[in-house]
Coordinates of C-alpha atoms and ligand atoms in Angstrom, one line a residue:
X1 CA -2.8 -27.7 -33.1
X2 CA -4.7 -24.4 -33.9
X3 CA -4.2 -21.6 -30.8
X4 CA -7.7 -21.3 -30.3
X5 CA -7.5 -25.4 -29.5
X6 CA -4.6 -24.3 -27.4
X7 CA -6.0 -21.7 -25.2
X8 CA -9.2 -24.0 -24.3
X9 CA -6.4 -25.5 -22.3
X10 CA -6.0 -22.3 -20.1
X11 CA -7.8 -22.4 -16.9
X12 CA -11.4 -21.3 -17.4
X13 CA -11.7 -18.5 -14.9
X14 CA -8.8 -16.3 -16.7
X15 CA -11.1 -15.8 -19.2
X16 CA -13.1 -14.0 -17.3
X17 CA -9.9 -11.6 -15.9
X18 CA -10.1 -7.9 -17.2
X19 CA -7.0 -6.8 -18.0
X20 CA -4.2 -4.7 -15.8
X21 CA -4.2 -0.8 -16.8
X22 CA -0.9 -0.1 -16.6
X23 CA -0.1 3.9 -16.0
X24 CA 2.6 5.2 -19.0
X25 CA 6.0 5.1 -18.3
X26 CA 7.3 8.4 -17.3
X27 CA 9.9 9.0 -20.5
X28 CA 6.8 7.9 -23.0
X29 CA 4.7 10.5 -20.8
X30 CA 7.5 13.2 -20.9
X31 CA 7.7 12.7 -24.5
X32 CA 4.4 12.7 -25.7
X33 CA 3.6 16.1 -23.7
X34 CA 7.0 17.3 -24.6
X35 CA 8.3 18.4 -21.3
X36 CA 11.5 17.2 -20.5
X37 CA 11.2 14.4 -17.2
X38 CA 13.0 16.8 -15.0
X39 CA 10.5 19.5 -15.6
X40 CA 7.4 17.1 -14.6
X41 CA 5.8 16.9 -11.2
X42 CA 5.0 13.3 -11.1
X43 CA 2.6 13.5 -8.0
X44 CA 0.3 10.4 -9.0
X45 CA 1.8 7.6 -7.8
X46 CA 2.3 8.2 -4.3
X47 CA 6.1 7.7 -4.6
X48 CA 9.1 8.9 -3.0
X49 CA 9.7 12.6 -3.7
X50 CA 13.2 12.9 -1.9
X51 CA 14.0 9.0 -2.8
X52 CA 16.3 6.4 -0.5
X53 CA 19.1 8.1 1.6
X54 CA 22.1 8.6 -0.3
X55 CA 23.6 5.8 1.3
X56 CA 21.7 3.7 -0.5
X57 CA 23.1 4.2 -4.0
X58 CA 26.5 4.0 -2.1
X59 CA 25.9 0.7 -0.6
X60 CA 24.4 -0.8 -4.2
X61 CA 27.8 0.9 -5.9
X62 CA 30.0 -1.2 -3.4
X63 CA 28.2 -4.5 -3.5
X64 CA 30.7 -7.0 -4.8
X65 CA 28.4 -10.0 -4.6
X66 CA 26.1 -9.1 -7.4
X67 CA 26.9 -12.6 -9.1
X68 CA 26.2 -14.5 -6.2
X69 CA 22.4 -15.3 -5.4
X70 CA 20.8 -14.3 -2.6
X71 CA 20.5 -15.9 0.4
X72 CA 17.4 -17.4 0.4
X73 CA 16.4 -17.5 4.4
X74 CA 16.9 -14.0 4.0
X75 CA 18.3 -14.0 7.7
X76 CA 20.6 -10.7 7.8
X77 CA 17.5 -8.6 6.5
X78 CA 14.8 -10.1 9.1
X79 CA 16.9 -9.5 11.8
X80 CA 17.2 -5.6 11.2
X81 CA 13.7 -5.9 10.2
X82 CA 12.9 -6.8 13.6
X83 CA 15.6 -4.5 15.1
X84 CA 13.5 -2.0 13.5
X85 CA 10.0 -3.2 14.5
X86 CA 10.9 -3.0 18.1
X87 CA 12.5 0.1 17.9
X88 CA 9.6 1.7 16.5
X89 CA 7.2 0.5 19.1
X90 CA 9.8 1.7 21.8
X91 CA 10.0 5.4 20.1
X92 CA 6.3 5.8 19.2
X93 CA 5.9 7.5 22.9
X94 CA 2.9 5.6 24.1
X95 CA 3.0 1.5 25.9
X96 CA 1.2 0.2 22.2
X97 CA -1.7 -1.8 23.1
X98 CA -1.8 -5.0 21.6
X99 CA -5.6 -5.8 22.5
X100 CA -4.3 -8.5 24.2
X101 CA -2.5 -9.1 27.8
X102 CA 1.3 -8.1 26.6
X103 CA 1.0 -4.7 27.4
X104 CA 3.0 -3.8 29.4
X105 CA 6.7 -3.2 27.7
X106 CA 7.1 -2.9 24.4
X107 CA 6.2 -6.3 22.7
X108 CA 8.8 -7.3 19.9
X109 CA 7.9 -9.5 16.8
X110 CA 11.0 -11.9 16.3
X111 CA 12.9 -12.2 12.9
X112 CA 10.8 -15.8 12.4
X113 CA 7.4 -14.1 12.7
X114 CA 8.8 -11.7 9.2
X115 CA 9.4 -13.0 5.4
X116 CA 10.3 -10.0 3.0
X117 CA 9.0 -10.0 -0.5
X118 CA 9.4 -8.7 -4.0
X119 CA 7.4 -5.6 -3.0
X120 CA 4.3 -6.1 -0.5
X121 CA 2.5 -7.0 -4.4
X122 CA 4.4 -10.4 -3.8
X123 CA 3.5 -10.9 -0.8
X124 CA -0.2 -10.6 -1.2
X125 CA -0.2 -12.4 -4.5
X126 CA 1.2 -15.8 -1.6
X127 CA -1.3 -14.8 1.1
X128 CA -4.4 -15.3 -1.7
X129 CA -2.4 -18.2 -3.5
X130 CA -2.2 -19.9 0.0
X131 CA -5.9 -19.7 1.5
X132 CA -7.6 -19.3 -2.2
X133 CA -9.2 -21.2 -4.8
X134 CA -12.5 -21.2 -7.1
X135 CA -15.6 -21.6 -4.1
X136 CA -13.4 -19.3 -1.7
X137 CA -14.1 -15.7 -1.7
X138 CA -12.1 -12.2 -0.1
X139 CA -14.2 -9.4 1.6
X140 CA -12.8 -5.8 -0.2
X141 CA -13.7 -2.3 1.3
X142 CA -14.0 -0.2 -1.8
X143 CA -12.8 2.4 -2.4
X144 CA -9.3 0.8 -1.3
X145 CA -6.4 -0.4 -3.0
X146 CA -6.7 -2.5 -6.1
X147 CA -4.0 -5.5 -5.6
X148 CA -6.4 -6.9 -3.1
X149 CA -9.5 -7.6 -5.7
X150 CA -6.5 -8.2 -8.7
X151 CA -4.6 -11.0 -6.5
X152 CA -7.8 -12.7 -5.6
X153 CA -9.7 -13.0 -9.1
X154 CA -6.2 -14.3 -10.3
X155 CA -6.6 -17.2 -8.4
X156 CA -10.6 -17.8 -9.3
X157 CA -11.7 -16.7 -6.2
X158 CA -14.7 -14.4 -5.6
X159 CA -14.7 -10.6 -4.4
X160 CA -17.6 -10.2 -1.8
X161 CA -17.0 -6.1 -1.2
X162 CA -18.3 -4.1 2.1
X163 CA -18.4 -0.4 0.6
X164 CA -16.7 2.1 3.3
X165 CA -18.8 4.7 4.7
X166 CA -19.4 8.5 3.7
X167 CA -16.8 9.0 5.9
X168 CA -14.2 6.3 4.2
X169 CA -14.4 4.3 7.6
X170 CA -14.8 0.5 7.3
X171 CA -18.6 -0.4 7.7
X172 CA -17.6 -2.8 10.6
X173 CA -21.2 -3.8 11.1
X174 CA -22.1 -4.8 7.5
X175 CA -18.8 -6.5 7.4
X176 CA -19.3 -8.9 10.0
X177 CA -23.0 -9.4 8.7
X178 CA -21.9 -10.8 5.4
X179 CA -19.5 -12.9 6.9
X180 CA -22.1 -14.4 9.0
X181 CA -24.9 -13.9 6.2
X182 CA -22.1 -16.3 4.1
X183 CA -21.2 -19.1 6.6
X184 CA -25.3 -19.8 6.8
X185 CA -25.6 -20.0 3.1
X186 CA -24.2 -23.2 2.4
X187 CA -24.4 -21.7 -1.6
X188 CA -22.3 -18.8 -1.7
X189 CA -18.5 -18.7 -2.0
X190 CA -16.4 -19.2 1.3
X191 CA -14.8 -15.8 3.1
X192 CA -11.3 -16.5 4.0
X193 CA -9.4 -13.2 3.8
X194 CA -10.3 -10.0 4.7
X195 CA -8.1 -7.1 3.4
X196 CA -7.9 -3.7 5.3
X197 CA -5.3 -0.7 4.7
X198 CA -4.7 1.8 7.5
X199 CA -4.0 4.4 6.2
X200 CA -6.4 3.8 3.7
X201 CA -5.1 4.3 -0.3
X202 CA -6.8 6.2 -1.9
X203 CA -9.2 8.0 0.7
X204 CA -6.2 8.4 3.8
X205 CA -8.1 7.7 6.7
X206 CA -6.9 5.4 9.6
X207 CA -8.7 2.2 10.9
X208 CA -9.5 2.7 14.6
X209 CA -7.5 0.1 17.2
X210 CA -11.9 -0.8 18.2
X211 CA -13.0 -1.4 14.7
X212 CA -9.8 -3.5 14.2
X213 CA -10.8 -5.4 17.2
X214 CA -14.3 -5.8 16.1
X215 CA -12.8 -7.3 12.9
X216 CA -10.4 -9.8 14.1
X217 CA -13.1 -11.5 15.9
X218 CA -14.1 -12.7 12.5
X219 CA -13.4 -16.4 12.0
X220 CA -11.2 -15.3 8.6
X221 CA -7.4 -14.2 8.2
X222 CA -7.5 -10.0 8.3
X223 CA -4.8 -8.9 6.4
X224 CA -3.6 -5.4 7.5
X225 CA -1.6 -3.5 5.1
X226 CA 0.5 -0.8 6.5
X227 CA 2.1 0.4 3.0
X228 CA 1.8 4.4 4.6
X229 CA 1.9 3.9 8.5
X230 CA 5.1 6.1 8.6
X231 CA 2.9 8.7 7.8
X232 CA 0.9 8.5 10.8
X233 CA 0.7 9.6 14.0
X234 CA -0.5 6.8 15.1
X235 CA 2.0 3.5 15.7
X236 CA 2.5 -0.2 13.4
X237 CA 0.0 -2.7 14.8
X238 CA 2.6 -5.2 13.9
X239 CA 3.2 -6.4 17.7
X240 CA -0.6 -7.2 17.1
X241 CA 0.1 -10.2 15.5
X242 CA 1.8 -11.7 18.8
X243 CA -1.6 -11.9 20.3
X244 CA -4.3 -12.4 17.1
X245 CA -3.2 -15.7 15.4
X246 CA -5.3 -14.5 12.3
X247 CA -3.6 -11.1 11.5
X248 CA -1.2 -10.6 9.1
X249 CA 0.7 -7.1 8.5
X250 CA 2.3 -5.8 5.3
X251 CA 4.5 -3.1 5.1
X252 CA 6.8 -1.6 2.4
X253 CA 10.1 -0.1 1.5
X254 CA 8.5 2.0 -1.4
X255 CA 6.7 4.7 0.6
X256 CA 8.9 6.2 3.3
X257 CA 11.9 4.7 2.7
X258 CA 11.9 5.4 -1.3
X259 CA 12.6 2.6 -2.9
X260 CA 9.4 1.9 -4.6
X261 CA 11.7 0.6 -8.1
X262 CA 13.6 -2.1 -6.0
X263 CA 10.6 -4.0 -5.1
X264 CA 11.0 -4.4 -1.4
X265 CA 8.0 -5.3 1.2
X266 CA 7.6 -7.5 4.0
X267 CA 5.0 -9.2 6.1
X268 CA 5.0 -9.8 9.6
X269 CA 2.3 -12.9 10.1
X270 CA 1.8 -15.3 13.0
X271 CA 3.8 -18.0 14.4
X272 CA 2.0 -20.8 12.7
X273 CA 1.6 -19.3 9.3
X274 CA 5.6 -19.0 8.9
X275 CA 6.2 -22.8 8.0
X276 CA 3.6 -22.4 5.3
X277 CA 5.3 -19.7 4.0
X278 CA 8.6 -21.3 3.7
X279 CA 7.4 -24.1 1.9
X280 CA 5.6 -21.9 -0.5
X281 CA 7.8 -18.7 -1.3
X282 CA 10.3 -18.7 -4.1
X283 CA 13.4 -19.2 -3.2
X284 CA 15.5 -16.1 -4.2
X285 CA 12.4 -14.0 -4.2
X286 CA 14.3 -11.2 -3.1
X287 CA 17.0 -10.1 -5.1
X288 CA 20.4 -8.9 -3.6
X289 CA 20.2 -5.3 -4.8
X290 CA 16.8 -4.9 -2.9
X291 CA 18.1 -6.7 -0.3
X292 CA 21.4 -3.9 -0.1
X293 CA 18.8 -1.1 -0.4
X294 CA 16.7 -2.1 2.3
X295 CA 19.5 -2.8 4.7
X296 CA 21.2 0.8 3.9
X297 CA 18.1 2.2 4.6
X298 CA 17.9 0.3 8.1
X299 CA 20.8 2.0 9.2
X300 CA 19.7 5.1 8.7
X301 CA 15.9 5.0 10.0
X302 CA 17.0 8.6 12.0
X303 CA 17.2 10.5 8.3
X304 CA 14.1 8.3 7.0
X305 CA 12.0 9.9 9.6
X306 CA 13.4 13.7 9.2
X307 CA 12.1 12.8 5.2
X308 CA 9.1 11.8 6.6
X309 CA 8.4 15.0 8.5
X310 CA 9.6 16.7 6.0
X311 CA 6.7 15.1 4.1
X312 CA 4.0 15.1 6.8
X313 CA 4.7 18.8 7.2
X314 CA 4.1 19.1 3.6
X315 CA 1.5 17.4 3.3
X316 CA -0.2 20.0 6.1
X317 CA 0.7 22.8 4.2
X318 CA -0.9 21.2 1.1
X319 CA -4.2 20.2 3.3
X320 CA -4.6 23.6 4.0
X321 CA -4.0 25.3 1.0
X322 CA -6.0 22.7 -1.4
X323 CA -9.3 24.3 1.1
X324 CA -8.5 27.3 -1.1
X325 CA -9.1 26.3 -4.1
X326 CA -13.0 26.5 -4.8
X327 CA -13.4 23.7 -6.8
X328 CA -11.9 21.2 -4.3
X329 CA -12.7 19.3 -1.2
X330 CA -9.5 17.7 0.0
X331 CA -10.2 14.8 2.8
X332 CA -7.7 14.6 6.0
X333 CA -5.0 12.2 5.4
X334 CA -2.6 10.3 7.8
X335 CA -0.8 9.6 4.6
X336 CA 1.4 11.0 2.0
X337 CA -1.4 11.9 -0.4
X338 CA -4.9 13.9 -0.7
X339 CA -7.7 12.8 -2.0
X340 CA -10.0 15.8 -3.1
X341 CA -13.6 15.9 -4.4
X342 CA -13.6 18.1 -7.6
X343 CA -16.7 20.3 -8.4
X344 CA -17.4 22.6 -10.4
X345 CA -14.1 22.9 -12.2
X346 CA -14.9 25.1 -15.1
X347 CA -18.1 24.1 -15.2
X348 CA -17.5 20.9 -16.6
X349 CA -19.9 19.1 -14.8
X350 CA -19.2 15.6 -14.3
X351 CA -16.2 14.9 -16.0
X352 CA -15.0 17.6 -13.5
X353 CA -12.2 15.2 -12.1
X354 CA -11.3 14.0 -15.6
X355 CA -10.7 17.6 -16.9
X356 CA -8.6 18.9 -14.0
X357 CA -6.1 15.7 -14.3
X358 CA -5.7 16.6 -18.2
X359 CA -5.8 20.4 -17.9
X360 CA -2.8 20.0 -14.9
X361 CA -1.3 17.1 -17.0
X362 CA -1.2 19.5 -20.2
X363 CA 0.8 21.6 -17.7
X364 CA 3.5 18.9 -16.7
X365 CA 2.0 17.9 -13.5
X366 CA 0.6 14.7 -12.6
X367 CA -2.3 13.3 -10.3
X368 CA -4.1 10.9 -10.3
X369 CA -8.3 10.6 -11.4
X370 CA -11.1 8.5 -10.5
X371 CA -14.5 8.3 -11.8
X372 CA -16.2 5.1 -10.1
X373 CA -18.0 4.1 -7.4
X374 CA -17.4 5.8 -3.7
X375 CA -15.0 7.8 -6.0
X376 CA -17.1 10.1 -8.1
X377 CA -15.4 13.0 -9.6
X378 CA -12.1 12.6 -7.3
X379 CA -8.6 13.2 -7.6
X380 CA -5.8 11.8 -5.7
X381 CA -2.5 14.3 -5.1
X382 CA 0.7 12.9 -4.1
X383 CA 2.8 14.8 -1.4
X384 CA 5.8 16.5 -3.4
X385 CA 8.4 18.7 -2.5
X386 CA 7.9 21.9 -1.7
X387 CA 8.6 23.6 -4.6
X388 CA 6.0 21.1 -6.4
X389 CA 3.6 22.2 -4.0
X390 CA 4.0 25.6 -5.0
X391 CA 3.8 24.7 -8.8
X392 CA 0.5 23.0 -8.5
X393 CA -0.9 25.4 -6.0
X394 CA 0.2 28.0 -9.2
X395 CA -1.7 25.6 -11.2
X396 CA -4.3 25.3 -9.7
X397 CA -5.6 28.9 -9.3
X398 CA -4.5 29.9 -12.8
X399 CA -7.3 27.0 -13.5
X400 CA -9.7 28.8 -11.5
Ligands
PLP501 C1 2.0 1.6 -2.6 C2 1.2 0.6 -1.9 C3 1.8 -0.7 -1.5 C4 3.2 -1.0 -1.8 O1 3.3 -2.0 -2.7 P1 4.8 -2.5 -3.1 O2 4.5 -3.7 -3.9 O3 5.5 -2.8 -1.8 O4 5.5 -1.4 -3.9 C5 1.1 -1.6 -0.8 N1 -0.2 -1.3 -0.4 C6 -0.8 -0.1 -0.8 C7 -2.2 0.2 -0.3 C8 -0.1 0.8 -1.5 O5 -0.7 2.0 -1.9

């Protein structure tokens, strides 16, 4: 049979897919500018730039299991993930609100109410595999994350998007206006997930406890991903989901605790999703050496956090000093990254974002660009290390 016979065999809607644009790999990068990998300031990808605690790479050297595959509950790993959960809640300060009646001492998520994934990217890929189909549709708040919009058209299922406000703050009215606007029109696809990041990648602005409330009175499951929450001052909602049966959190090892190459994330959903779940996840989805990594870096959540302000600190100093520059308009972030309108960057007009990412990449230092929607002209820094602060801030006003 011909290929073209062949691929009328594919399901229709991947024709329709545009395809992934994966960023180059760091060594092809480093090579083609011809500046060594050391030399470069990779600030474009929101990673790491202290990476896991060195007793990490001890723990993965010690392993003596690696030929024995993983355990597949995952058991060991959800209970320090919940050991973790609840001692966050107790050390953020402040009783956490829940918006519902458990108030009053710090409310804990047990180890059933968590599933760990290959990355939060596997996790989301089974939340939109489990509720979506062709017919059902996701609400997006662009600008936002892309996985959301990728995970869902993978499946056939529609993207109905709510743009943010000036401001980057969800449009919490218009929001629950489509939703309604949708279950009236017995025509138009079905909403079933709603996807909201707090802090919000790329534009770094938190999603108020009220609007979050406002939202989960929406008959559909919100999904709140917490990828950059560490960087916050504000706490995890994750006890939320003991009192909203439709929320779902994410969270991530590849932000604050720096192993974004291991491929570690986690979910914490309600009681009645879990089943589901289990049924539907791969078996060894995550694989023993993430599994190591993620535990090391459990036992050492004290020197996690002094990286973290380390890096919030940082990012302060960067906020302040990106004002500076004339050319740029850096947002407040609660993460570990700044987006910054860019005008009138040697006159360039509007490819103004464009040049600066190429004239700073010329220059071995990375960000990254955007030219679309809600995101005109805007680039998006990564925290770095002190040092790499000071070599863009150098950069930067040598571009001047
Ligand atoms: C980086 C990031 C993640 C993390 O994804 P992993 O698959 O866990 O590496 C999740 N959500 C957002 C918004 C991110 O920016």
């Amino acid at each position: 049979m011909q290929a073209t016979t062949l691929q009328s065999l594919l399901k229709p809607h991947l024709a329709g897919l545009e395809e992934y644009t994966p960023i180059q790999p760091f060594e092809v990068l480093s090579q083609r500018l011809g500046i060594p990998a050391a030399e470069i300031v990779k600030l474009d990808a929101n990673e790491n730039p202290y990476g896991p605690h060195p007793a990490v790479a001890e723990a993965l050297a010690e392993y003596a299991y690696y030929h024995i595959y993983p355990d597949p509950q995952q058991t060991e790993l959800r209970h320090a993930l919940a050991d973790h959960l609840q001692d966050e809640q107790s050390q953020s300060g402040d009783i956490p609100t829940t918006g519902g009646d458990r108030d009053l001492a710090a409310p804990s998520v047990p180890s059933d109410q968590i599933l760990p994934g290959h990355g939060t990217d596997e996790v989301l890929d089974y939340l939109c595999r489990m509720f979506l189909g062709p017919g059902d549709a996701i609400i997006n708040t662009p600008p936002t994350f892309g996985m959301y919009s990728f995970d869902a058209k993978l499946v056939g299922a529609e993207v109905l998007e709510v743009w943010r406000k000036d401001d980057y703050h969800i449009d919490v009215q218009a929001t629950r206006d489509l939703v309604n606007s949708a279950a009236q029109d017995g025509a138009s696809a079905r909403p079933k997930l709603l996807f909201l990041t707090s802090p919000n990648n790329p534009t770094g602005n938190w999603l108020s406890d009220s609007d979050l409330l406002r939202l989960l009175e929406l008959p559909m499951i919100v999904v709140l991903d917490e990828a950059y929450v560490e960087f916050a001052v504000e706490t995890s909602r994750s006890p939320w989901v003991l009192d909203h049966e439709n929320l779902v959190i994410i969270r991530t090892f590849s932000k604050s605790a720096g192993i974004a190459g291991l491929r570690l994330g986690y979910g914490v959903f309600p009681a009645w999703m879990m089943p589901v779940l289990w049924k539907f996840k791969q078996p060894y989805n995550v694989n023993v050496a993430a599994t190591v990594a993620g535990l090391a870096s459990l036992r050492h959540v004290g020197e996690m956090h002094s990286t973290v302000e380390k890096i919030r600190a940082e990012r302060d100093r960067l906020f302040l000093a990106l004002q500076e520059i004339p050319y740029l308009s850096p947002y407040p972030s609660s993460a570990n990254f700044i987006l910054c309108g860019v005008e009138g960057f040697r006159s360039s007009g509007s490819g103004d974002a464009a040049a600066l990412k190429h004239a700073l990449e010329q220059r071995g230092i990375l960000v990254r660009y955007y030219q679309k929607p809600g995101l005109d002209n805007c680039i998006r820094i990564s925290v770095g290390r002190p040092e790499q602060t000071d070599r863009l801030l150098a950069e930067l006003s040598y571009l001047a």
